[in-house]
């Protein structure tokens, strides 16, 4: 059964760039059947889709975050990553990585990692 | 960007039936929005229950079903159990494969 696990800093300073990595186990991210993506959830709030990527490198971004977000793949490590620049307190959230059934939505979710933006 | 609307909260009696809905600010919800439904319990990651309107994963309890109801997507829980108390989110996909989550429904089993 596929497993996805987020890793990265729990604390980021304002204006810095957040870098998160998702390690995928028991499934190849080069498999053409699925996409890979990131979703976040601010404390006590709802879910927000951030970005999705396909093994070909095709990317999809949330228009509200597009200017600050980069999603990428590292097939040699079976990982994919998220970079979010110019972090502010509003970006404080639990960040989830997930396998997507297509570009439309996730099936397997990681446990999430809390990222706090504070000086 | 589209806004996806769900009931903020609902209550169901144990053993009862409840329907949660998912509405789009841009026209009727159709199969072309590939509606998803997720369950999230406190302190846990969401779990995908339904995809593509009505398809279930192997782990989805049989008492959950997805459908289109009028102009909305719907999640029906038949025979509610105490462990079904959770937040439920829907997700709709729009042009350019840009999914939008609903605000979530807090379901109480009481």
PDB file of N, CA and C in Angstrom, chain A residues 39 41 45-49 60-64 66 96 100-112, chain B residues 1 33-34 36 38 40 44-48 51-52 57 59 89 91-93 96-103:
ATOM      1  N   UNK A  39      -1.556  19.979  -0.257  1.00  0.00           N
ATOM      2  CA  UNK A  39      -2.760  20.598   0.282  1.00  0.00           C
ATOM      3  C   UNK A  39      -2.398  21.130   1.664  1.00  0.00           C
ATOM      4  N   UNK A  41      -3.841  23.203   5.466  1.00  0.00           N
ATOM      5  CA  UNK A  41      -4.979  23.485   6.341  1.00  0.00           C
ATOM      6  C   UNK A  41      -4.509  24.406   7.455  1.00  0.00           C
ATOM      7  N   UNK A  45      -9.109  25.737  10.433  1.00  0.00           N
ATOM      8  CA  UNK A  45      -9.760  26.137   9.177  1.00  0.00           C
ATOM      9  C   UNK A  45      -9.926  24.950   8.231  1.00  0.00           C
ATOM     10  N   UNK A  46     -10.391  25.266   7.037  1.00  0.00           N
ATOM     11  CA  UNK A  46     -10.619  24.235   6.041  1.00  0.00           C
ATOM     12  C   UNK A  46      -9.379  23.929   5.215  1.00  0.00           C
ATOM     13  N   UNK A  47      -9.583  23.094   4.205  1.00  0.00           N
ATOM     14  CA  UNK A  47      -8.499  22.622   3.355  1.00  0.00           C
ATOM     15  C   UNK A  47      -8.326  23.520   2.135  1.00  0.00           C
ATOM     16  N   UNK A  48      -7.089  23.648   1.696  1.00  0.00           N
ATOM     17  CA  UNK A  48      -6.781  24.465   0.518  1.00  0.00           C
ATOM     18  C   UNK A  48      -5.813  23.702  -0.374  1.00  0.00           C
ATOM     19  N   UNK A  49      -6.201  23.464  -1.611  1.00  0.00           N
ATOM     20  CA  UNK A  49      -5.308  22.825  -2.567  1.00  0.00           C
ATOM     21  C   UNK A  49      -4.223  23.815  -2.984  1.00  0.00           C
ATOM     22  N   UNK A  60       0.172  21.993 -12.060  1.00  0.00           N
ATOM     23  CA  UNK A  60      -1.072  22.737 -11.898  1.00  0.00           C
ATOM     24  C   UNK A  60      -0.939  23.497 -10.575  1.00  0.00           C
ATOM     25  N   UNK A  61      -1.295  24.770 -10.581  1.00  0.00           N
ATOM     26  CA  UNK A  61      -1.148  25.590  -9.391  1.00  0.00           C
ATOM     27  C   UNK A  61      -2.458  26.283  -9.026  1.00  0.00           C
ATOM     28  N   UNK A  62      -2.674  26.446  -7.717  1.00  0.00           N
ATOM     29  CA  UNK A  62      -3.777  27.274  -7.239  1.00  0.00           C
ATOM     30  C   UNK A  62      -3.498  28.713  -7.689  1.00  0.00           C
ATOM     31  N   UNK A  63      -4.433  29.316  -8.398  1.00  0.00           N
ATOM     32  CA  UNK A  63      -4.184  30.676  -8.908  1.00  0.00           C
ATOM     33  C   UNK A  63      -3.825  31.678  -7.806  1.00  0.00           C
ATOM     34  N   UNK A  64      -4.365  31.477  -6.619  1.00  0.00           N
ATOM     35  CA  UNK A  64      -4.113  32.436  -5.539  1.00  0.00           C
ATOM     36  C   UNK A  64      -2.714  32.307  -4.959  1.00  0.00           C
ATOM     37  N   UNK A  66      -0.060  30.855  -7.041  1.00  0.00           N
ATOM     38  CA  UNK A  66       0.809  30.505  -8.169  1.00  0.00           C
ATOM     39  C   UNK A  66       2.096  31.307  -8.229  1.00  0.00           C
ATOM     40  N   UNK A  96      -0.057  18.978   3.844  1.00  0.00           N
ATOM     41  CA  UNK A  96      -0.209  17.571   3.509  1.00  0.00           C
ATOM     42  C   UNK A  96       0.307  17.308   2.092  1.00  0.00           C
ATOM     43  N   UNK A 100      -2.554  11.742  -5.947  1.00  0.00           N
ATOM     44  CA  UNK A 100      -3.786  12.135  -6.595  1.00  0.00           C
ATOM     45  C   UNK A 100      -4.201  11.078  -7.608  1.00  0.00           C
ATOM     46  N   UNK A 101      -5.506  10.824  -7.660  1.00  0.00           N
ATOM     47  CA  UNK A 101      -6.027   9.864  -8.630  1.00  0.00           C
ATOM     48  C   UNK A 101      -5.831  10.370 -10.043  1.00  0.00           C
ATOM     49  N   UNK A 102      -5.950  11.642 -10.227  1.00  0.00           N
ATOM     50  CA  UNK A 102      -5.687  12.295 -11.501  1.00  0.00           C
ATOM     51  C   UNK A 102      -5.356  13.692 -11.078  1.00  0.00           C
ATOM     52  N   UNK A 103      -5.538  14.674 -11.925  1.00  0.00           N
ATOM     53  CA  UNK A 103      -5.323  16.031 -11.437  1.00  0.00           C
ATOM     54  C   UNK A 103      -6.492  16.535 -10.590  1.00  0.00           C
ATOM     55  N   UNK A 104      -7.472  15.677 -10.356  1.00  0.00           N
ATOM     56  CA  UNK A 104      -8.724  16.135  -9.775  1.00  0.00           C
ATOM     57  C   UNK A 104      -8.817  15.999  -8.265  1.00  0.00           C
ATOM     58  N   UNK A 105      -8.084  15.068  -7.667  1.00  0.00           N
ATOM     59  CA  UNK A 105      -8.219  14.923  -6.223  1.00  0.00           C
ATOM     60  C   UNK A 105      -7.364  13.797  -5.672  1.00  0.00           C
ATOM     61  N   UNK A 106      -7.124  13.818  -4.346  1.00  0.00           N
ATOM     62  CA  UNK A 106      -6.221  12.857  -3.709  1.00  0.00           C
ATOM     63  C   UNK A 106      -6.912  11.580  -3.254  1.00  0.00           C
ATOM     64  N   UNK A 107      -6.124  10.480  -3.215  1.00  0.00           N
ATOM     65  CA  UNK A 107      -6.631   9.285  -2.563  1.00  0.00           C
ATOM     66  C   UNK A 107      -5.827   8.976  -1.304  1.00  0.00           C
ATOM     67  N   UNK A 108      -4.517   8.921  -1.394  1.00  0.00           N
ATOM     68  CA  UNK A 108      -3.712   8.661  -0.205  1.00  0.00           C
ATOM     69  C   UNK A 108      -3.075   9.961   0.296  1.00  0.00           C
ATOM     70  N   UNK A 109      -3.231  10.201   1.606  1.00  0.00           N
ATOM     71  CA  UNK A 109      -2.729  11.411   2.246  1.00  0.00           C
ATOM     72  C   UNK A 109      -1.570  11.082   3.189  1.00  0.00           C
ATOM     73  N   UNK A 110      -0.622  12.007   3.296  1.00  0.00           N
ATOM     74  CA  UNK A 110       0.365  11.904   4.349  1.00  0.00           C
ATOM     75  C   UNK A 110      -0.224  12.356   5.671  1.00  0.00           C
ATOM     76  N   UNK A 111       0.497  12.149   6.760  1.00  0.00           N
ATOM     77  CA  UNK A 111      -0.007  12.546   8.078  1.00  0.00           C
ATOM     78  C   UNK A 111      -0.010  14.046   8.295  1.00  0.00           C
ATOM     79  N   UNK A 112       0.718  14.780   7.466  1.00  0.00           N
ATOM     80  CA  UNK A 112       0.762  16.234   7.589  1.00  0.00           C
ATOM     81  C   UNK A 112       1.922  16.698   8.448  1.00  0.00           C
TER      82      UNK A 112
ATOM     83  N   UNK B   1     -12.316  32.887  -8.923  1.00  0.00           N
ATOM     84  CA  UNK B   1     -12.254  31.476  -8.553  1.00  0.00           C
ATOM     85  C   UNK B   1     -13.593  31.048  -7.943  1.00  0.00           C
ATOM     86  N   UNK B  33     -17.237  17.691 -12.608  1.00  0.00           N
ATOM     87  CA  UNK B  33     -16.487  18.286 -11.503  1.00  0.00           C
ATOM     88  C   UNK B  33     -15.767  17.225 -10.669  1.00  0.00           C
ATOM     89  N   UNK B  34     -15.982  15.962 -11.025  1.00  0.00           N
ATOM     90  CA  UNK B  34     -15.330  14.837 -10.326  1.00  0.00           C
ATOM     91  C   UNK B  34     -15.418  15.008  -8.801  1.00  0.00           C
ATOM     92  N   UNK B  36     -15.344  14.823  -4.926  1.00  0.00           N
ATOM     93  CA  UNK B  36     -14.715  13.994  -3.914  1.00  0.00           C
ATOM     94  C   UNK B  36     -15.326  14.342  -2.552  1.00  0.00           C
ATOM     95  N   UNK B  38     -14.280  13.780   1.704  1.00  0.00           N
ATOM     96  CA  UNK B  38     -13.245  13.406   2.665  1.00  0.00           C
ATOM     97  C   UNK B  38     -13.806  13.485   4.077  1.00  0.00           C
ATOM     98  N   UNK B  40     -12.536  13.904   8.082  1.00  0.00           N
ATOM     99  CA  UNK B  40     -11.406  14.268   8.922  1.00  0.00           C
ATOM    100  C   UNK B  40     -11.822  14.290  10.385  1.00  0.00           C
ATOM    101  N   UNK B  44      -6.271  14.320  12.986  1.00  0.00           N
ATOM    102  CA  UNK B  44      -5.894  13.358  11.948  1.00  0.00           C
ATOM    103  C   UNK B  44      -5.887  14.005  10.567  1.00  0.00           C
ATOM    104  N   UNK B  45      -5.176  13.356   9.661  1.00  0.00           N
ATOM    105  CA  UNK B  45      -5.240  13.778   8.267  1.00  0.00           C
ATOM    106  C   UNK B  45      -6.597  13.392   7.680  1.00  0.00           C
ATOM    107  N   UNK B  46      -7.022  14.100   6.660  1.00  0.00           N
ATOM    108  CA  UNK B  46      -8.260  13.683   5.993  1.00  0.00           C
ATOM    109  C   UNK B  46      -8.117  12.293   5.383  1.00  0.00           C
ATOM    110  N   UNK B  47      -9.262  11.654   5.202  1.00  0.00           N
ATOM    111  CA  UNK B  47      -9.306  10.350   4.551  1.00  0.00           C
ATOM    112  C   UNK B  47     -10.308  10.449   3.408  1.00  0.00           C
ATOM    113  N   UNK B  48      -9.913   9.957   2.251  1.00  0.00           N
ATOM    114  CA  UNK B  48     -10.793  10.045   1.096  1.00  0.00           C
ATOM    115  C   UNK B  48     -11.855   8.960   1.164  1.00  0.00           C
ATOM    116  N   UNK B  51     -14.777   9.298  -4.548  1.00  0.00           N
ATOM    117  CA  UNK B  51     -14.190  10.029  -5.658  1.00  0.00           C
ATOM    118  C   UNK B  51     -15.072   9.878  -6.893  1.00  0.00           C
ATOM    119  N   UNK B  52     -14.925  10.825  -7.811  1.00  0.00           N
ATOM    120  CA  UNK B  52     -15.700  10.795  -9.046  1.00  0.00           C
ATOM    121  C   UNK B  52     -17.197  10.566  -8.770  1.00  0.00           C
ATOM    122  N   UNK B  57     -13.543   3.853  -2.096  1.00  0.00           N
ATOM    123  CA  UNK B  57     -12.284   3.157  -1.899  1.00  0.00           C
ATOM    124  C   UNK B  57     -12.572   1.888  -1.089  1.00  0.00           C
ATOM    125  N   UNK B  59     -11.565   1.090   1.703  1.00  0.00           N
ATOM    126  CA  UNK B  59     -11.734   1.398   3.119  1.00  0.00           C
ATOM    127  C   UNK B  59     -13.005   2.200   3.431  1.00  0.00           C
ATOM    128  N   UNK B  89     -15.410  17.143   4.117  1.00  0.00           N
ATOM    129  CA  UNK B  89     -15.107  18.134   3.086  1.00  0.00           C
ATOM    130  C   UNK B  89     -15.409  17.557   1.702  1.00  0.00           C
ATOM    131  N   UNK B  91     -14.781  18.274  -2.575  1.00  0.00           N
ATOM    132  CA  UNK B  91     -13.802  18.864  -3.478  1.00  0.00           C
ATOM    133  C   UNK B  91     -14.354  18.780  -4.884  1.00  0.00           C
ATOM    134  N   UNK B  92     -14.331  19.900  -5.579  1.00  0.00           N
ATOM    135  CA  UNK B  92     -14.767  19.939  -6.972  1.00  0.00           C
ATOM    136  C   UNK B  92     -13.613  20.398  -7.845  1.00  0.00           C
ATOM    137  N   UNK B  93     -13.522  19.828  -9.026  1.00  0.00           N
ATOM    138  CA  UNK B  93     -12.455  20.195  -9.954  1.00  0.00           C
ATOM    139  C   UNK B  93     -13.027  21.079 -11.051  1.00  0.00           C
ATOM    140  N   UNK B  96      -9.113  23.367 -16.147  1.00  0.00           N
ATOM    141  CA  UNK B  96      -7.679  23.443 -15.937  1.00  0.00           C
ATOM    142  C   UNK B  96      -7.219  22.602 -14.774  1.00  0.00           C
ATOM    143  N   UNK B  97      -8.085  21.688 -14.345  1.00  0.00           N
ATOM    144  CA  UNK B  97      -7.741  20.767 -13.249  1.00  0.00           C
ATOM    145  C   UNK B  97      -7.319  21.531 -12.016  1.00  0.00           C
ATOM    146  N   UNK B  98      -8.142  22.471 -11.606  1.00  0.00           N
ATOM    147  CA  UNK B  98      -7.874  23.243 -10.401  1.00  0.00           C
ATOM    148  C   UNK B  98      -8.952  22.941  -9.368  1.00  0.00           C
ATOM    149  N   UNK B  99      -8.638  22.023  -8.446  1.00  0.00           N
ATOM    150  CA  UNK B  99      -9.641  21.623  -7.451  1.00  0.00           C
ATOM    151  C   UNK B  99      -9.890  22.719  -6.410  1.00  0.00           C
ATOM    152  N   UNK B 100     -11.132  22.780  -5.946  1.00  0.00           N
ATOM    153  CA  UNK B 100     -11.520  23.722  -4.903  1.00  0.00           C
ATOM    154  C   UNK B 100     -12.263  22.954  -3.813  1.00  0.00           C
ATOM    155  N   UNK B 101     -11.805  23.120  -2.576  1.00  0.00           N
ATOM    156  CA  UNK B 101     -12.457  22.469  -1.448  1.00  0.00           C
ATOM    157  C   UNK B 101     -13.650  23.283  -0.959  1.00  0.00           C
ATOM    158  N   UNK B 102     -14.652  22.581  -0.462  1.00  0.00           N
ATOM    159  CA  UNK B 102     -15.713  23.240   0.275  1.00  0.00           C
ATOM    160  C   UNK B 102     -15.234  23.592   1.670  1.00  0.00           C
ATOM    161  N   UNK B 103     -16.018  24.387   2.367  1.00  0.00           N
ATOM    162  CA  UNK B 103     -15.621  24.848   3.693  1.00  0.00           C
ATOM    163  C   UNK B 103     -15.756  23.801   4.788  1.00  0.00           C
TER     164      UNK B 103
END
